[in-house]
């Protein structure tokens, strides 16, 4: 498969843009290849600058659940554009999208729009700290919540319960306020809560982890977090930037029946345009400026184009049967890939929640970061490149999630499974 033009464009990009990309994971570093430069997309397919066509399982990392270039979304954005892209003033569209989100997501009584998932989680944490008067926060190893300083933190070594920076530029004094527990381990949460009694403002968790590969919550994990937070006066934040409107119209909280105090959203609610949001109980949200004293703001927050794309997207998703059809496609492709691996005698641990799925290159169960990090990332890289040659575009990292859209067809799924069968044999 010829990637000549993409490679030329990548060399050019690297002179102007750090690493040649505007977000690191796009650089294909963990699979040891130059990234493809994408020219256009339609439905379930993306086309690169060399004229190659791929079945797309990245979907812009989640937003494109309705498929690329959905006519309703194109029309909505075009209609809005001719009336004005941005005013820096309130518009009715913001209230329309807010009410769609409020009607869909069990925990949300009020919601504030921002322009990215990072802004949503950063703002939600500040709101939780301001509401509780507490400074510490808790996250989980392997969960990613965007790149705000407080969230680029990893567990301290050994008995140290305080966090340490996970990136240069994050001050140690900021990191030490972030505690890190283990996903699916309520014991690790309880011991940190006991060690930091009455000083933890919030626990932020991906209710379906999607940033260490796809790791579902074990039975009782989310319910346990809810109970601990209720008993300890800790704000429970579900980071549903990825799972929101993805695993169900009401997100993972609707799917699993556990209601957090706050929820962060992004990706799908922008339909491909830059949108994030954070919402929750009225008495928490009203503490936000200008109704309350906790400051948060954004020039392009609630941008009319993004609101229109989000409204059009959610109107597609709320159609009867949308998620049932997506579930059937997702089950078929994920089970087909897992069977292809078994038939090739290649050990993978397959996971799926709705239209989020993943093949971990390990034979053992994966339920947290320590088990996910045992994967054979070199083998994954070989599989990724082999699938690319077969016209299947997966996320370029073992520690990401594959997404299916409503635009994926039976033929796409058959081709994907056949490609996987060939590639697992090839790398065995
Ligand atoms: P953004 O700031 O990238 O819009 O959202 C950050 C974020 C927050 N919370 C969750 C659960 C997320 O998955 C993300 C972003 N996800 C990654 C994909 N693993 C975005 C891809 C990228 O960084 O380029």
Coordinates of C-alpha atoms in Angstrom, one line a residue, residues 184-329:
X184 CA -12.0 -2.1 39.7
X185 CA -10.4 -2.1 43.2
X186 CA -12.7 -0.7 45.8
X187 CA -10.2 -1.7 48.5
X188 CA -7.6 0.7 46.9
X189 CA -10.2 3.5 47.1
X190 CA -11.2 2.8 50.7
X191 CA -7.6 2.8 51.9
X192 CA -6.9 6.2 50.2
X193 CA -10.2 7.6 51.6
X194 CA -9.2 6.4 55.1
X195 CA -5.7 7.9 54.7
X196 CA -7.2 11.3 53.5
X197 CA -10.3 11.6 55.6
X198 CA -12.5 14.6 54.9
X199 CA -10.0 16.1 52.4
X200 CA -11.0 14.5 49.1
X201 CA -13.2 16.8 46.9
X202 CA -14.0 14.3 44.2
X203 CA -13.4 10.9 42.7
X204 CA -13.3 11.0 38.9
X205 CA -13.6 7.8 37.0
X206 CA -14.3 6.5 33.4
X207 CA -17.3 4.3 34.1
X208 CA -16.2 2.3 31.1
X209 CA -12.4 2.8 30.9
X210 CA -11.5 3.5 27.3
X211 CA -7.9 4.8 27.5
X212 CA -6.1 1.7 28.6
X213 CA -7.9 -0.3 26.0
X214 CA -11.6 -1.0 26.7
X215 CA -11.9 -2.1 30.4
X216 CA -15.5 -2.6 31.7
X217 CA -16.3 -2.0 35.3
X218 CA -16.5 -5.2 37.3
X219 CA -19.8 -6.0 39.0
X220 CA -20.3 -3.7 42.0
X221 CA -17.4 -1.4 41.3
X222 CA -19.4 1.6 40.2
X223 CA -22.0 0.9 42.9
X224 CA -19.2 0.8 45.5
X225 CA -17.8 4.1 44.4
X226 CA -21.3 5.6 44.7
X227 CA -21.7 4.3 48.2
X228 CA -18.2 5.5 49.3
X229 CA -18.8 9.0 47.9
X230 CA -22.3 9.3 49.4
X231 CA -20.9 8.2 52.9
X232 CA -17.8 10.4 52.7
X233 CA -19.3 13.6 51.1
X234 CA -17.1 13.1 48.1
X235 CA -18.4 14.3 44.7
X236 CA -18.5 11.3 42.3
X237 CA -17.7 12.4 38.7
X238 CA -18.3 10.1 35.8
X239 CA -16.0 11.1 33.0
X240 CA -18.3 10.1 30.1
X241 CA -16.4 12.1 27.4
X242 CA -15.9 8.8 25.6
X243 CA -18.8 6.6 26.9
X244 CA -21.4 9.3 26.9
X245 CA -24.1 8.7 24.2
X246 CA -21.7 5.9 23.1
X247 CA -22.6 2.9 25.2
X248 CA -26.2 4.1 25.6
X249 CA -28.1 7.3 24.9
X250 CA -27.9 8.1 28.6
X251 CA -24.3 6.9 28.8
X252 CA -22.7 4.3 31.1
X253 CA -24.7 5.7 34.1
X254 CA -27.9 4.7 32.3
X255 CA -26.5 1.4 31.2
X256 CA -25.2 0.4 34.7
X257 CA -27.9 2.2 36.7
X258 CA -25.4 4.2 38.9
X259 CA -25.9 8.0 39.1
X260 CA -22.9 10.2 39.8
X261 CA -23.0 13.7 41.2
X262 CA -21.5 15.2 38.1
X263 CA -20.8 14.0 34.5
X264 CA -18.3 15.2 31.9
X265 CA -19.1 14.8 28.2
X266 CA -17.4 15.6 24.9
X267 CA -16.8 13.9 21.5
X268 CA -20.3 12.7 20.4
X269 CA -22.2 15.8 21.7
X270 CA -20.2 17.9 19.2
X271 CA -20.8 15.6 16.2
X272 CA -17.2 16.1 15.2
X273 CA -17.0 19.8 16.1
X274 CA -15.2 21.0 19.3
X275 CA -17.6 20.5 22.3
X276 CA -17.2 19.4 25.9
X277 CA -19.7 19.7 28.7
X278 CA -19.9 19.2 32.4
X279 CA -23.2 18.9 34.3
X280 CA -24.8 17.6 37.5
X281 CA -27.0 18.4 40.4
X282 CA -28.5 21.9 40.3
X283 CA -27.2 22.9 43.7
X284 CA -23.6 22.1 42.6
X285 CA -23.9 23.6 39.1
X286 CA -25.4 26.9 40.4
X287 CA -22.1 27.5 42.3
X288 CA -20.6 28.3 38.9
X289 CA -20.0 31.9 37.8
X290 CA -22.0 34.0 37.2
X291 CA -24.7 32.4 39.4
X292 CA -22.0 31.5 41.9
X293 CA -18.5 32.3 42.7
X294 CA -16.6 29.5 41.1
X295 CA -15.1 30.9 37.9
X296 CA -15.1 29.1 34.6
X297 CA -15.4 30.6 31.1
X298 CA -14.7 30.2 27.3
X299 CA -14.8 32.4 24.2
X300 CA -16.1 29.6 22.0
X301 CA -18.1 27.7 24.7
X302 CA -21.5 26.9 23.2
X303 CA -20.3 27.8 19.7
X304 CA -23.3 27.9 17.3
X305 CA -21.7 25.6 14.7
X306 CA -20.8 23.1 17.4
X307 CA -24.2 23.3 19.0
X308 CA -25.9 22.7 15.7
X309 CA -23.7 19.6 14.9
X310 CA -24.4 18.3 18.4
X311 CA -28.2 18.8 18.2
X312 CA -28.3 17.1 14.8
X313 CA -26.2 14.2 16.1
X314 CA -28.3 13.6 19.2
X315 CA -31.5 13.8 17.1
X316 CA -30.1 10.9 15.1
X317 CA -29.1 8.9 18.2
X318 CA -32.5 9.2 19.8
X319 CA -34.2 7.5 16.8
X320 CA -35.8 4.2 17.9
X321 CA -33.6 1.2 17.3
X322 CA -30.3 3.2 16.8
X323 CA -28.5 1.5 19.7
X324 CA -30.0 -1.9 19.1
X325 CA -28.6 -1.9 15.5
X326 CA -25.3 -0.6 16.7
X327 CA -25.1 -3.4 19.4
X328 CA -25.7 -6.1 16.8
X329 CA -23.0 -4.8 14.5

